[in-house]
Coordinates of C-alpha atoms in Angstrom, one line a residue:
M1005 CA -68.0 -6.4 -8.6
A1006 CA -66.9 -9.9 -8.4
L1007 CA -67.9 -12.1 -11.5
A1008 CA -69.4 -9.3 -12.6
N1009 CA -66.0 -8.3 -14.4
T1010 CA -65.7 -10.3 -17.7
S1011 CA -62.7 -10.8 -19.5
A1012 CA -61.8 -9.3 -23.0
L1013 CA -58.7 -11.1 -23.6
S1014 CA -58.6 -13.7 -26.5
S1015 CA -58.5 -17.4 -25.8
K1016 CA -55.9 -19.6 -27.2
S1017 CA -56.1 -23.5 -28.3
L1018 CA -55.3 -25.1 -25.1
Y1019 CA -55.8 -28.8 -25.7
S1020 CA -57.0 -31.3 -27.8
D1021 CA -59.4 -33.1 -25.5
M1022 CA -62.4 -30.7 -25.4
H1023 CA -65.0 -33.1 -23.7
A1024 CA -64.5 -31.6 -20.2
L1025 CA -65.0 -28.4 -21.5
L1026 CA -68.7 -26.3 -20.5
H1027 CA -70.3 -24.6 -23.5
Q1028 CA -72.5 -22.1 -22.1
P1029 CA -73.5 -19.7 -25.2
H1030 CA -74.8 -16.7 -22.7
H1031 CA -73.0 -14.8 -20.4
Q1032 CA -69.8 -16.0 -21.6
P1033 CA -66.6 -13.9 -21.3
A1034 CA -64.4 -14.5 -24.3
A1035 CA -61.1 -15.0 -21.8
L1036 CA -62.8 -17.9 -20.3
S1037 CA -64.5 -19.6 -23.1
L1038 CA -61.3 -21.4 -23.8
A1039 CA -61.1 -21.9 -27.4
A1040 CA -64.4 -23.6 -27.8
A1041 CA -63.6 -24.9 -31.4
A1042 CA -59.9 -25.6 -30.8
A1043 CA -60.8 -29.1 -31.9
P1044 CA -63.4 -30.8 -34.1
R1045 CA -65.8 -33.0 -31.6
T1046 CA -65.6 -36.6 -32.9
H1047 CA -66.2 -40.0 -31.3
Q1048 CA -62.7 -40.9 -31.2
K1049 CA -61.0 -41.8 -28.1
P1050 CA -59.9 -38.3 -27.0
R1051 CA -55.9 -37.7 -27.2
P1052 CA -54.0 -36.9 -24.3
I1053 CA -53.6 -33.3 -23.1
S1054 CA -50.6 -31.6 -24.2
A1055 CA -48.9 -28.5 -24.0
V1056 CA -49.6 -26.0 -26.7
H1057 CA -47.5 -22.8 -26.8
A1058 CA -48.8 -19.1 -28.0
A1059 CA -49.3 -18.7 -31.7
D1060 CA -46.5 -16.2 -31.6
P1061 CA -43.4 -18.0 -29.9
A1062 CA -41.2 -14.9 -29.7
K1063 CA -43.5 -13.7 -27.2
A1064 CA -43.9 -16.8 -25.3
K1065 CA -40.1 -17.1 -25.1
A1066 CA -39.9 -13.4 -24.0
A1067 CA -42.6 -13.9 -21.5
A1068 CA -40.7 -17.1 -19.8
A1069 CA -37.3 -15.3 -20.2
A1070 CA -38.8 -12.2 -18.2
V1071 CA -39.9 -14.4 -15.2
A1072 CA -36.8 -16.3 -15.5
A1073 CA -34.4 -13.1 -15.5
K1074 CA -35.9 -12.2 -11.8
P1075 CA -33.3 -12.9 -9.1
A1076 CA -34.4 -15.6 -6.6
A1077 CA -34.3 -14.4 -3.1
P1078 CA -31.4 -14.9 -0.7
A1079 CA -32.0 -17.9 1.8
D1080 CA -32.2 -15.3 4.5
G1081 CA -35.3 -14.0 2.8
G1082 CA -34.4 -10.8 0.9
K1083 CA -35.9 -9.3 -1.8
W1084 CA -39.0 -11.0 -3.3
A1085 CA -39.1 -12.2 -7.1
V1086 CA -42.0 -15.0 -8.2
D1087 CA -39.5 -17.6 -8.3
S1088 CA -37.7 -16.7 -5.0
W1089 CA -39.7 -19.5 -3.3
K1090 CA -37.5 -22.0 -5.3
G1091 CA -34.1 -20.8 -2.8
K1092 CA -36.7 -22.2 0.0
K1093 CA -37.5 -25.7 1.2
A1094 CA -40.8 -26.9 -0.7
L1095 CA -43.0 -29.5 1.4
H1096 CA -45.8 -31.6 -0.3
M1097 CA -44.1 -31.2 -4.0
P1098 CA -44.5 -33.5 -6.5
E1099 CA -41.3 -34.7 -8.2
Y1100 CA -42.0 -34.8 -11.9
P1101 CA -40.1 -37.1 -14.2
D1102 CA -39.4 -35.1 -16.8
A1103 CA -37.9 -31.6 -16.2
N1104 CA -38.4 -30.4 -19.5
E1105 CA -41.5 -31.6 -20.0
L1106 CA -42.5 -29.9 -17.0
E1107 CA -41.1 -26.7 -18.4
S1108 CA -42.8 -26.8 -21.1
V1109 CA -46.2 -26.9 -19.5
L1110 CA -45.2 -24.0 -17.2
R1111 CA -44.3 -22.0 -20.6
T1112 CA -47.5 -22.9 -21.6
I1113 CA -49.8 -21.6 -18.7
E1114 CA -47.7 -18.6 -18.5
S1115 CA -48.9 -17.4 -21.8
F1116 CA -52.6 -18.1 -21.0
P1117 CA -54.9 -15.3 -20.0
P1118 CA -55.3 -14.9 -16.2
I1119 CA -58.3 -16.8 -14.7
V1120 CA -59.2 -13.9 -12.0
F1121 CA -58.6 -10.2 -12.0
A1122 CA -56.4 -8.2 -9.6
G1123 CA -59.4 -5.8 -9.1
E1124 CA -61.7 -8.2 -7.9
A1125 CA -59.1 -9.3 -5.7
R1126 CA -58.8 -6.3 -4.1
N1127 CA -62.6 -5.8 -3.8
L1128 CA -62.5 -9.2 -1.8
E1129 CA -59.7 -7.8 0.7
E1130 CA -62.2 -4.9 1.5
K1131 CA -64.6 -7.1 2.3
L1132 CA -62.8 -9.4 4.4
G1133 CA -61.5 -6.0 6.1
E1134 CA -65.0 -5.6 7.3
A1135 CA -65.6 -9.2 8.5
A1136 CA -62.4 -8.5 10.8
M1137 CA -64.2 -5.7 12.0
G1138 CA -67.4 -7.6 12.7
N1139 CA -69.5 -6.0 10.1
A1140 CA -69.4 -8.7 7.4
F1141 CA -69.4 -12.4 8.1
L1142 CA -67.3 -14.8 5.3
L1143 CA -68.9 -18.1 4.1
Q1144 CA -66.2 -20.3 2.4
G1145 CA -67.3 -23.6 1.1
G1146 CA -66.9 -26.1 -1.6
D1147 CA -65.1 -29.0 -2.2
C1148 CA -62.3 -30.9 -0.3
A1149 CA -60.7 -31.5 -4.0
E1150 CA -62.4 -31.0 -7.2
S1151 CA -61.9 -33.7 -9.4
F1152 CA -61.6 -34.1 -13.5
K1153 CA -64.7 -36.8 -13.5
E1154 CA -67.5 -34.9 -11.5
F1155 CA -66.6 -31.7 -13.4
S1156 CA -70.2 -30.7 -14.7
A1157 CA -72.7 -28.0 -15.2
N1158 CA -75.0 -29.6 -12.5
N1159 CA -72.7 -30.1 -9.8
I1160 CA -71.4 -26.5 -10.2
R1161 CA -74.7 -25.1 -10.1
D1162 CA -75.8 -27.4 -7.1
T1163 CA -73.1 -26.2 -5.0
F1164 CA -73.3 -22.5 -5.8
R1165 CA -77.2 -22.9 -5.1
V1166 CA -76.6 -24.3 -1.6
L1167 CA -74.1 -21.2 -0.8
L1168 CA -76.9 -18.8 -2.1
Q1169 CA -79.2 -20.6 0.5
M1170 CA -76.8 -20.5 3.2
G1171 CA -75.8 -16.9 2.3
V1172 CA -79.6 -15.6 2.8
V1173 CA -80.0 -17.6 6.0
L1174 CA -76.9 -15.8 7.6
M1175 CA -77.4 -12.7 6.4
F1176 CA -81.3 -12.6 7.6
G1177 CA -79.9 -13.9 11.1
G1178 CA -76.9 -11.7 11.4
Q1179 CA -78.1 -8.6 9.5
V1180 CA -74.4 -8.4 8.2
P1181 CA -73.4 -8.6 4.6
V1182 CA -72.0 -12.2 4.1
I1183 CA -69.1 -12.7 1.9
K1184 CA -69.4 -15.8 -0.4
V1185 CA -66.2 -17.6 -1.4
G1186 CA -65.9 -20.8 -3.0
R1187 CA -63.6 -23.5 -2.6
M1188 CA -64.1 -23.6 -6.3
A1189 CA -62.5 -23.2 -9.7
G1190 CA -58.8 -24.5 -8.6
Q1191 CA -59.4 -26.7 -5.6
F1192 CA -57.4 -29.9 -6.9
A1193 CA -53.9 -30.3 -5.0
K1194 CA -54.0 -31.9 -1.6
P1195 CA -51.4 -32.4 1.0
R1196 CA -51.2 -35.8 2.1
S1197 CA -50.1 -37.1 5.5
D1198 CA -48.4 -40.1 4.3
P1199 CA -46.6 -39.8 0.6
F1200 CA -47.3 -43.7 0.2
E1201 CA -50.5 -45.4 0.5
E1202 CA -50.5 -49.5 0.6
K1203 CA -53.3 -51.9 -0.6
N1204 CA -53.3 -55.8 -0.5
G1205 CA -49.5 -55.6 -0.1
V1206 CA -48.9 -53.1 -3.0
K1207 CA -47.2 -50.0 -2.3
L1208 CA -47.7 -46.6 -4.4
P1209 CA -47.4 -43.1 -4.0
S1210 CA -50.1 -41.3 -2.4
Y1211 CA -52.9 -39.5 -4.7
K1212 CA -52.2 -35.6 -4.7
G1213 CA -55.0 -34.4 -6.5
D1214 CA -56.1 -34.4 -10.2
N1215 CA -54.1 -31.5 -11.0
I1216 CA -51.2 -33.7 -9.9
N1217 CA -51.7 -37.5 -10.9
G1218 CA -54.5 -39.8 -10.8
D1219 CA -56.5 -41.4 -8.1
A1220 CA -56.8 -45.0 -9.6
F1221 CA -54.8 -47.4 -7.5
N1222 CA -51.8 -48.5 -10.3
E1223 CA -48.4 -47.4 -10.8
K1224 CA -49.1 -45.5 -14.0
S1225 CA -51.7 -43.2 -12.9
R1226 CA -50.0 -42.3 -9.4
I1227 CA -47.0 -40.8 -11.9
P1228 CA -46.9 -36.9 -11.6
D1229 CA -48.1 -35.9 -14.7
P1230 CA -47.4 -32.0 -15.4
H1231 CA -50.3 -32.0 -18.3
R1232 CA -52.7 -32.3 -15.7
M1233 CA -52.2 -28.5 -14.8
I1234 CA -53.3 -27.7 -18.4
R1235 CA -56.4 -29.5 -17.9
A1236 CA -56.9 -28.1 -14.2
Y1237 CA -56.5 -24.6 -15.9
T1238 CA -59.0 -25.1 -18.2
Q1239 CA -61.2 -26.7 -16.0
A1240 CA -61.1 -24.0 -13.4
S1241 CA -61.5 -21.2 -16.4
S1242 CA -64.8 -23.2 -17.6
T1243 CA -65.9 -23.2 -13.6
L1244 CA -65.8 -19.6 -13.1
N1245 CA -67.1 -18.8 -16.6
L1246 CA -70.4 -20.6 -15.5
L1247 CA -70.5 -19.0 -11.8
R1248 CA -70.0 -15.7 -13.6
A1249 CA -73.3 -16.5 -15.5
F1250 CA -75.0 -17.7 -12.3
A1251 CA -73.9 -14.7 -10.2
T1252 CA -74.8 -12.1 -12.7
G1253 CA -77.2 -13.6 -15.1
G1254 CA -80.2 -13.7 -13.0
Y1255 CA -80.0 -16.8 -11.5
A1256 CA -79.3 -15.4 -8.2
A1257 CA -81.7 -12.4 -8.2
M1258 CA -82.9 -12.2 -4.6
Q1259 CA -86.5 -12.7 -6.3
R1260 CA -85.7 -16.0 -7.1
V1261 CA -85.1 -16.9 -2.8
T1262 CA -88.1 -19.4 -3.1
Q1263 CA -86.7 -21.6 -6.0
W1264 CA -83.3 -22.1 -4.7
N1265 CA -84.3 -25.5 -3.0
L1266 CA -82.5 -28.6 -4.2
D1267 CA -85.1 -31.0 -4.9
F1268 CA -84.0 -33.7 -2.5
A1269 CA -83.8 -31.2 0.4
E1270 CA -87.6 -29.8 -0.6
H1271 CA -89.2 -31.9 1.7
S1272 CA -86.9 -32.1 4.4
E1273 CA -86.7 -30.3 8.0
Q1274 CA -84.2 -27.6 6.8
G1275 CA -86.0 -27.4 3.2
D1276 CA -89.2 -26.4 5.4
R1277 CA -87.1 -24.0 7.4
Y1278 CA -85.6 -22.7 4.0
Q1279 CA -88.9 -21.9 2.5
E1280 CA -90.4 -20.4 5.4
L1281 CA -87.6 -17.9 5.6
A1282 CA -87.4 -17.4 1.5
H1283 CA -91.2 -16.3 1.8
R1284 CA -90.3 -14.0 4.5
V1285 CA -87.9 -12.4 2.2
D1286 CA -89.9 -12.2 -0.5
E1287 CA -93.0 -10.4 1.5
A1288 CA -90.3 -8.1 2.3
L1289 CA -89.6 -7.6 -1.5
G1290 CA -93.2 -7.2 -2.0
F1291 CA -93.2 -4.5 0.6
M1292 CA -90.3 -2.5 -1.0
A1293 CA -91.8 -2.8 -4.5
A1294 CA -95.4 -1.6 -3.2
A1295 CA -93.9 1.4 -1.3
G1296 CA -92.1 2.7 -4.5
L1297 CA -88.3 1.0 -3.7
T1298 CA -86.9 -0.7 -6.5
V1299 CA -86.2 -4.4 -6.4
D1300 CA -84.3 -4.2 -10.1
H1301 CA -81.1 -2.9 -8.3
P1302 CA -77.7 -4.8 -9.3
I1303 CA -77.7 -5.7 -5.5
M1304 CA -81.0 -7.7 -5.7
T1305 CA -80.5 -9.0 -9.3
S1306 CA -76.8 -10.3 -9.1
T1307 CA -74.6 -11.4 -6.1
E1308 CA -70.8 -11.2 -5.2
F1309 CA -68.9 -14.3 -5.6
W1310 CA -65.3 -15.1 -5.1
T1311 CA -63.0 -18.3 -5.6
S1312 CA -60.4 -19.7 -3.5
H1313 CA -57.7 -22.7 -3.0
E1314 CA -55.2 -23.6 -1.3
C1315 CA -51.8 -22.5 -2.5
L1316 CA -49.9 -25.9 -2.9
L1317 CA -48.9 -26.4 -6.1
L1318 CA -46.1 -23.5 -6.8
P1319 CA -44.9 -24.1 -10.2
Y1320 CA -48.6 -23.6 -11.2
E1321 CA -49.3 -20.7 -9.0
Q1322 CA -46.1 -18.8 -10.3
S1323 CA -47.1 -19.4 -13.7
L1324 CA -50.2 -17.6 -13.2
T1325 CA -48.7 -15.0 -11.1
R1326 CA -49.1 -11.5 -13.1
L1327 CA -48.1 -7.8 -12.7
D1328 CA -51.2 -5.4 -12.1
S1329 CA -50.6 -2.3 -13.9
T1330 CA -52.9 -0.7 -12.0
S1331 CA -51.4 -1.3 -8.8
G1332 CA -48.0 -2.3 -9.6
L1333 CA -48.2 -5.4 -7.5
Y1334 CA -48.4 -9.0 -8.0
Y1335 CA -51.3 -10.9 -8.0
D1336 CA -51.9 -14.7 -8.2
C1337 CA -54.3 -15.1 -11.0
S1338 CA -55.4 -18.5 -10.2
A1339 CA -57.9 -17.5 -7.7
H1340 CA -59.2 -14.6 -5.8
M1341 CA -57.9 -15.7 -2.5
V1342 CA -55.1 -18.4 -1.7
W1343 CA -54.4 -20.0 1.6
V1344 CA -51.5 -21.7 3.2
G1345 CA -52.0 -25.2 4.6
E1346 CA -51.1 -26.3 8.0
R1347 CA -48.5 -28.4 6.6
T1348 CA -46.7 -25.9 4.7
R1349 CA -47.1 -22.6 6.7
Q1350 CA -43.0 -22.8 8.0
L1351 CA -41.8 -19.2 7.9
D1352 CA -38.7 -20.2 6.3
G1353 CA -40.5 -22.7 3.8
A1354 CA -41.3 -21.9 -0.2
H1355 CA -45.0 -21.6 0.5
V1356 CA -44.4 -18.6 2.9
E1357 CA -42.0 -17.3 0.7
F1358 CA -44.3 -17.0 -2.2
L1359 CA -47.0 -15.6 -0.6
R1360 CA -45.4 -13.1 0.8
G1361 CA -44.9 -11.3 -2.2
I1362 CA -48.3 -11.7 -4.0
A1363 CA -51.2 -9.0 -3.1
N1364 CA -54.1 -11.3 -2.9
P1365 CA -56.1 -11.6 0.3
L1366 CA -54.5 -14.6 2.2
G1367 CA -55.5 -17.2 4.3
I1368 CA -53.7 -19.4 6.9
K1369 CA -54.8 -22.8 8.1
V1370 CA -53.9 -22.9 12.1
S1371 CA -54.3 -26.4 14.2
N1372 CA -53.8 -26.7 17.9
K1373 CA -50.0 -27.1 17.0
M1374 CA -50.0 -23.7 16.2
D1375 CA -47.7 -21.7 19.1
P1376 CA -49.1 -17.9 19.5
N1377 CA -45.4 -16.2 18.8
E1378 CA -45.3 -18.0 15.6
L1379 CA -48.7 -17.1 14.2
V1380 CA -47.6 -13.3 15.3
K1381 CA -44.5 -14.0 13.4
L1382 CA -46.6 -15.5 10.3
V1383 CA -48.7 -12.9 10.2
E1384 CA -46.1 -9.9 10.2
I1385 CA -44.3 -11.8 7.4
L1386 CA -47.4 -12.0 5.1
N1387 CA -49.1 -8.7 6.0
P1388 CA -46.0 -6.2 7.2
H1389 CA -48.3 -3.2 6.7
N1390 CA -50.9 -4.5 9.0
K1391 CA -53.6 -3.9 5.9
P1392 CA -57.1 -5.0 7.0
G1393 CA -58.5 -7.8 5.0
R1394 CA -54.9 -9.2 4.0
I1395 CA -54.9 -12.0 6.5
T1396 CA -57.6 -14.5 7.5
V1397 CA -56.6 -16.8 10.1
I1398 CA -58.6 -20.1 9.5
C1399 CA -58.7 -22.3 12.7
R1400 CA -58.9 -26.1 12.3
M1401 CA -58.5 -27.8 15.5
G1402 CA -61.4 -29.5 17.1
A1403 CA -63.7 -28.2 19.7
E1404 CA -61.9 -29.1 23.2
N1405 CA -58.6 -27.7 21.4
M1406 CA -60.6 -24.6 20.3
R1407 CA -61.5 -23.7 23.4
V1408 CA -58.2 -24.0 25.0
K1409 CA -55.9 -22.8 22.4
L1410 CA -57.9 -20.1 20.1
P1411 CA -57.8 -17.9 23.2
H1412 CA -54.2 -17.8 23.4
L1413 CA -53.8 -17.3 19.7
I1414 CA -56.3 -14.2 19.6
R1415 CA -54.8 -12.8 22.8
A1416 CA -51.1 -12.9 21.0
V1417 CA -52.3 -11.2 17.7
R1418 CA -54.4 -8.6 19.7
R1419 CA -50.9 -7.9 21.8
A1420 CA -49.0 -7.7 18.6
G1421 CA -51.7 -4.9 17.3
Q1422 CA -52.5 -7.1 14.1
I1423 CA -55.4 -7.4 12.3
V1424 CA -56.6 -10.6 11.1
T1425 CA -60.1 -12.2 10.2
W1426 CA -60.7 -15.1 12.3
V1427 CA -62.8 -18.0 10.6
C1428 CA -63.6 -21.4 11.8
D1429 CA -63.1 -24.7 9.9
P1430 CA -64.9 -27.5 11.9
M1431 CA -64.1 -29.7 9.3
H1432 CA -60.2 -30.7 9.4
G1433 CA -60.1 -31.4 13.4
N1434 CA -63.2 -33.7 13.3
T1435 CA -62.0 -36.5 11.0
I1436 CA -62.6 -40.2 12.0
K1437 CA -62.8 -43.4 10.5
A1438 CA -65.8 -45.4 10.2
P1439 CA -66.1 -49.1 11.1
C1440 CA -66.4 -50.0 7.3
G1441 CA -62.9 -48.2 6.7
L1442 CA -64.4 -45.2 5.2
K1443 CA -63.0 -41.4 6.5
T1444 CA -66.1 -39.4 7.8
R1445 CA -66.9 -36.2 10.0
A1446 CA -69.8 -36.5 12.6
F1447 CA -72.3 -33.3 12.2
D1448 CA -72.6 -33.0 16.1
A1449 CA -68.7 -32.6 16.4
I1450 CA -68.7 -30.1 13.5
L1451 CA -71.6 -28.1 15.3
A1452 CA -69.7 -28.7 18.8
E1453 CA -66.6 -26.9 17.1
V1454 CA -68.6 -24.1 16.1
R1455 CA -70.4 -23.1 18.9
A1456 CA -66.8 -23.3 20.7
F1457 CA -65.7 -20.5 18.4
F1458 CA -68.3 -18.4 18.9
D1459 CA -68.0 -18.8 22.8
V1460 CA -64.1 -18.0 22.7
H1461 CA -64.9 -15.0 20.5
E1462 CA -67.8 -14.0 22.9
Q1463 CA -65.5 -14.5 25.8
E1464 CA -62.6 -12.4 24.4
G1465 CA -64.4 -9.6 23.0
S1466 CA -63.3 -10.3 19.2
H1467 CA -65.3 -11.0 16.1
P1468 CA -66.0 -14.3 14.7
G1469 CA -65.5 -13.4 11.0
G1470 CA -66.8 -16.3 9.2
V1471 CA -66.8 -20.1 8.7
H1472 CA -64.8 -22.2 5.9
L1473 CA -66.6 -25.9 4.9
E1474 CA -66.0 -28.4 3.1
M1475 CA -69.6 -29.2 1.3
T1476 CA -71.6 -29.9 -1.7
G1477 CA -74.4 -29.5 -3.6
Q1478 CA -74.9 -33.1 -4.1
N1479 CA -76.9 -35.5 -2.0
V1480 CA -73.9 -37.5 -0.6
T1481 CA -73.7 -39.4 2.5
E1482 CA -70.2 -39.1 3.6
C1483 CA -70.8 -37.0 7.2
I1484 CA -72.5 -38.8 9.6
G1485 CA -75.7 -37.2 11.6
G1486 CA -77.5 -34.2 10.6
S1487 CA -81.6 -33.8 11.0
R1488 CA -82.0 -36.4 8.2
T1489 CA -79.4 -38.7 10.0
V1490 CA -76.9 -40.4 8.0
T1491 CA -75.4 -43.6 9.9
F1492 CA -72.4 -45.4 9.3
D1493 CA -74.5 -48.2 7.6
D1494 CA -75.3 -44.8 4.9
L1495 CA -71.9 -43.9 4.4
S1496 CA -71.5 -46.3 1.3
S1497 CA -74.4 -45.6 -0.8
R1498 CA -73.3 -42.5 -2.0
Y1499 CA -69.8 -41.6 -0.6
H1500 CA -68.5 -40.1 -3.8
T1501 CA -65.5 -37.6 -2.4
H1502 CA -62.2 -38.0 -3.9
C1503 CA -60.5 -37.1 -0.6
D1504 CA -62.2 -35.9 2.6
P1505 CA -66.0 -36.1 3.4
R1506 CA -68.0 -33.4 2.8
L1507 CA -71.4 -31.9 4.2
N1508 CA -74.3 -32.7 1.9
A1509 CA -76.8 -29.6 1.1
S1510 CA -79.0 -30.4 3.9
Q1511 CA -76.2 -30.8 6.6
A1512 CA -75.0 -27.7 5.6
L1513 CA -78.3 -25.5 5.2
E1514 CA -79.0 -26.8 8.8
L1515 CA -75.5 -25.8 10.0
S1516 CA -76.4 -22.3 8.7
F1517 CA -79.2 -21.9 10.6
I1518 CA -77.5 -22.8 13.7
I1519 CA -75.0 -20.4 12.9
A1520 CA -77.4 -17.7 12.2
E1521 CA -79.0 -18.0 15.4
R1522 CA -75.8 -17.3 16.9
L1523 CA -75.5 -14.3 14.9
R1524 CA -78.7 -13.0 15.6
K1525 CA -78.1 -13.4 19.2
R1526 CA -74.4 -11.6 19.3
R1527 CA -76.4 -9.0 17.1
M1528 CA -79.1 -8.6 19.7
G1529 CA -76.9 -8.7 22.4
T1530 CA -74.7 -5.7 20.8
Q1531 CA -77.8 -3.8 20.2
R1532 CA -78.7 -4.2 23.9
L1533 CA -75.4 -2.8 25.0
L1534 CA -75.8 0.1 22.6
S1535 CA -78.9 0.6 24.3
L1536 CA -77.7 1.0 27.6
S1537 CA -74.7 3.3 26.7
V1538 CA -77.0 6.1 25.3

């Protein structure tokens, strides 16, 4: 079970700045505790994060040599190796000023324990295979880009809690299992449309995510720093550690369904709707208990939860790639699922080359620019054995383009006999600039794209497999609209994102109710067809 399998690997002293670590005395796996006592806590200014190699240098060198000894694949795409991507063109990658420092950091990360485990990723792949067949629904959500500054137990808990609420709403409406996957515990790096940004006549390299450089607008902050990868590793590990505790330690028990409302959403229209549904679930649980059916089964007291992020920073991903002794396959152990972005999905590119050799379930971000034949070729490269659950196609193209372009993609994939899970990302195709200069997204535009996604699948006789959302459990004002209307004037009051605007909890919950209604109508339509065929 995802997030129920805790690690028994020993942790190492990772870095000297321990202020960013979460200390969880209960449900804390040994591999993810990250050496809580590695340095004494003082009131002195924390020292910079630095690479610290394994206690046994010989073992560390042997591990690095084993990776380096693997031959790179030829340019025409031959035998795969963990570093064969280096023979391809890699877009949106930082240029580190000190190659030796970068290599030192990567050797350090190679010596660290995996963040996730191969068996968990295989379990997720099986679930996604069910979604491809219309027997489950993927709910994938979380931050646009995680940050070091906003790293806290409360933020992790609140986002997890909203995902739990949305999962209940979708499961109740669709009567199908909901696969909960967070854009969490590793979603740091972001490709940028412009490599530079300019303010008041000063031009600097763009901010590319906290695991690469800083968001402060000064020259020093924007220089790529490889040591940030170590801090990203520790934050991802600590985040997953806490998520494991929430998922299996009783917090996610179905009996707590009425207690998951966030304070600021409690008296909203969506909060009231959720409470009404939660009471119905609670009554059903009471009926089950009265009838003698057990409610303390693990499926009722815990939940399965997986993590995902964009596979962008390839040196980091390679350093966390491990050979699974059970299957003999390589897994990127930085997350259960990784995806290739719209800007890095070139058929002959480095990112596709890396992804074709790892066994994790993979996502492909697709815009209206995707040619149907190119999608078929890309799926063939990444999933030559046509394994269900291996490929999730995440469509991000705006409502109008969704209605025009998506049918051609569905038909091309169907003609090729390929099995994919179709998912809607209604966020990235709907970014606009507000009069105040801030980026935002309109809730109505997001909703229109979701409706278009369902309409197309109904028209094509295919399965809408899930949604992929940028959202947060915080009470932010970043996307306009929703039942608790956020206006352009409200944006600056609680605009906290480091990159793109996110749905707040109320907006995310409102969207889940609308999706649940579409799932319910789809289910009822299917049941009517079955009854007529009998």
